[in-house]
Amino acid sequence: MLQLIYVSRPFGYDLNMLASILATSRVRNAQSDVTGALICRSDIFLQLLEGPASQVEMTFKRICQDDRHVDIQRLVSQPVEDRMFGNWAMKHDPAESWLWSPGQIQDGALENASESEIRSIFERSSEAG
């Protein structure tokens, strides 16, 4: 099983776009045995995908071709034994109170974060239910 975490900037972000992304990803992910979480705000998409490696890579490839994402960067890609979001085709977490501020992200907080720190963001989200 593969766990992949990427970051991108939303292009044209609004609540309708977010609802569309979540609805589509939940259907496709359930069909592909992919689970995960999307942490998003108007300035950042931070997403964890997990499942069979071929399905996760296919999902990520589709995301890379989606014009609602710009500056896509793969941050973590590693084999895992267990899913972090096994009960979620795609959990939504707005991370309004605990993720880096937009200013911190602009100043490089994400680029300076270790893989462990990035994974811990999702661990916190998975514990929140």
Coordinates of C-alpha atoms in Angstrom, one line a residue:
M1 CA 0.0 0.0 0.0
L2 CA 1.3 3.5 -0.9
Q3 CA 0.8 6.7 1.0
L4 CA 1.3 9.9 -1.0
I5 CA 1.1 13.5 0.2
Y6 CA 1.2 16.4 -2.1
V7 CA 0.6 20.2 -1.9
S8 CA -0.8 22.6 -4.4
R9 CA -2.2 26.0 -4.7
P10 CA -5.9 26.2 -5.6
F11 CA -6.8 28.1 -8.8
G12 CA -10.2 29.8 -8.6
Y13 CA -11.0 28.6 -5.1
D14 CA -14.5 28.9 -3.7
L15 CA -16.9 26.7 -1.8
N16 CA -18.6 25.4 -4.9
M17 CA -15.2 24.3 -6.3
L18 CA -14.3 22.6 -3.0
A19 CA -17.7 20.8 -2.9
S20 CA -17.2 19.6 -6.5
I21 CA -13.7 18.3 -5.7
L22 CA -14.9 16.5 -2.6
A23 CA -17.9 14.9 -4.3
T24 CA -15.9 13.7 -7.3
S25 CA -13.0 12.4 -5.3
R26 CA -15.2 10.5 -2.9
V27 CA -16.9 8.6 -5.7
R28 CA -13.7 7.9 -7.6
N29 CA -11.7 7.0 -4.6
A30 CA -14.3 4.5 -3.3
Q31 CA -14.3 2.9 -6.7
S32 CA -10.4 2.7 -6.7
D33 CA -9.9 1.6 -3.1
V34 CA -8.2 4.9 -2.3
T35 CA -8.7 6.7 1.0
G36 CA -7.3 9.9 2.4
A37 CA -7.8 13.5 3.5
L38 CA -7.8 16.9 2.0
I39 CA -6.8 19.9 4.1
C40 CA -7.7 23.0 2.2
R41 CA -8.1 26.7 2.4
S42 CA -8.1 29.4 -0.2
D43 CA -4.3 29.4 -0.2
I44 CA -3.4 25.7 0.0
F45 CA -4.4 22.1 -0.9
L46 CA -2.6 19.6 1.2
Q47 CA -3.7 16.1 0.5
L48 CA -2.9 12.6 1.6
L49 CA -3.8 9.6 -0.6
E50 CA -3.4 6.0 0.4
G51 CA -4.2 2.6 -1.1
P52 CA -2.9 0.3 -3.8
A53 CA 0.2 1.9 -5.3
S54 CA -1.2 1.8 -8.9
Q55 CA -4.5 3.4 -7.9
V56 CA -2.8 6.1 -5.8
E57 CA -0.4 7.0 -8.6
M58 CA -3.3 7.1 -11.1
T59 CA -5.3 9.4 -8.8
F60 CA -2.3 11.7 -8.4
K61 CA -1.7 11.8 -12.2
R62 CA -5.4 12.8 -12.6
I63 CA -4.9 15.6 -10.0
C64 CA -1.8 16.8 -11.8
Q65 CA -3.9 17.3 -14.9
D66 CA -6.6 19.1 -13.0
D67 CA -6.5 22.9 -13.8
R68 CA -7.9 23.7 -10.3
H69 CA -4.4 22.9 -8.9
V70 CA -1.2 24.9 -9.6
D71 CA 2.3 24.4 -8.4
I72 CA 1.7 20.7 -7.5
Q73 CA 4.6 19.2 -5.4
R74 CA 4.9 15.6 -4.2
L75 CA 6.0 15.8 -0.6
V76 CA 5.9 12.3 0.7
S77 CA 5.6 9.0 -1.1
Q78 CA 6.2 5.8 0.9
P79 CA 4.9 2.3 1.5
V80 CA 2.7 1.9 4.6
E81 CA 1.2 -1.1 6.3
D82 CA -2.0 0.6 7.6
R83 CA -4.3 3.3 6.3
M84 CA -4.5 6.5 8.3
F85 CA -8.0 7.3 6.8
G86 CA -9.4 3.8 6.2
N87 CA -13.0 5.0 6.8
W88 CA -12.8 8.0 4.5
A89 CA -13.0 8.0 0.7
M90 CA -11.9 11.6 1.2
K91 CA -12.0 13.5 4.5
H92 CA -12.2 17.2 4.4
D93 CA -10.4 19.2 7.0
P94 CA -10.3 23.0 6.6
A95 CA -7.4 23.4 9.1
E96 CA -8.3 26.9 9.8
S97 CA -7.0 27.0 13.4
W98 CA -3.9 24.8 13.5
L99 CA -2.1 24.6 10.1
W100 CA 0.5 27.2 9.2
S101 CA -0.8 30.6 8.5
P102 CA -0.8 31.9 4.9
G103 CA 2.2 34.1 5.8
Q104 CA 4.1 31.1 7.2
I105 CA 3.4 29.1 4.0
Q106 CA 4.6 32.0 1.9
D107 CA 7.7 32.2 4.0
G108 CA 8.6 28.5 3.3
A109 CA 7.1 26.6 6.3
L110 CA 6.1 23.8 4.1
E111 CA 9.4 23.6 2.2
N112 CA 11.2 23.5 5.5
A113 CA 9.0 20.8 7.1
S114 CA 10.3 17.3 7.4
E115 CA 8.3 14.3 6.0
S116 CA 7.6 13.4 9.7
E117 CA 6.1 16.9 10.4
I118 CA 4.0 16.7 7.3
R119 CA 2.6 13.2 8.2
S120 CA 1.9 14.5 11.8
I121 CA -0.5 17.1 10.3
F122 CA -2.6 14.2 8.9
E123 CA -2.2 12.2 12.1
R124 CA -3.8 15.1 14.0
S125 CA -6.6 15.2 11.4
S126 CA -7.2 11.5 11.6
E127 CA -7.5 11.7 15.4
A128 CA -10.1 14.4 15.1
G129 CA -12.5 11.9 13.6

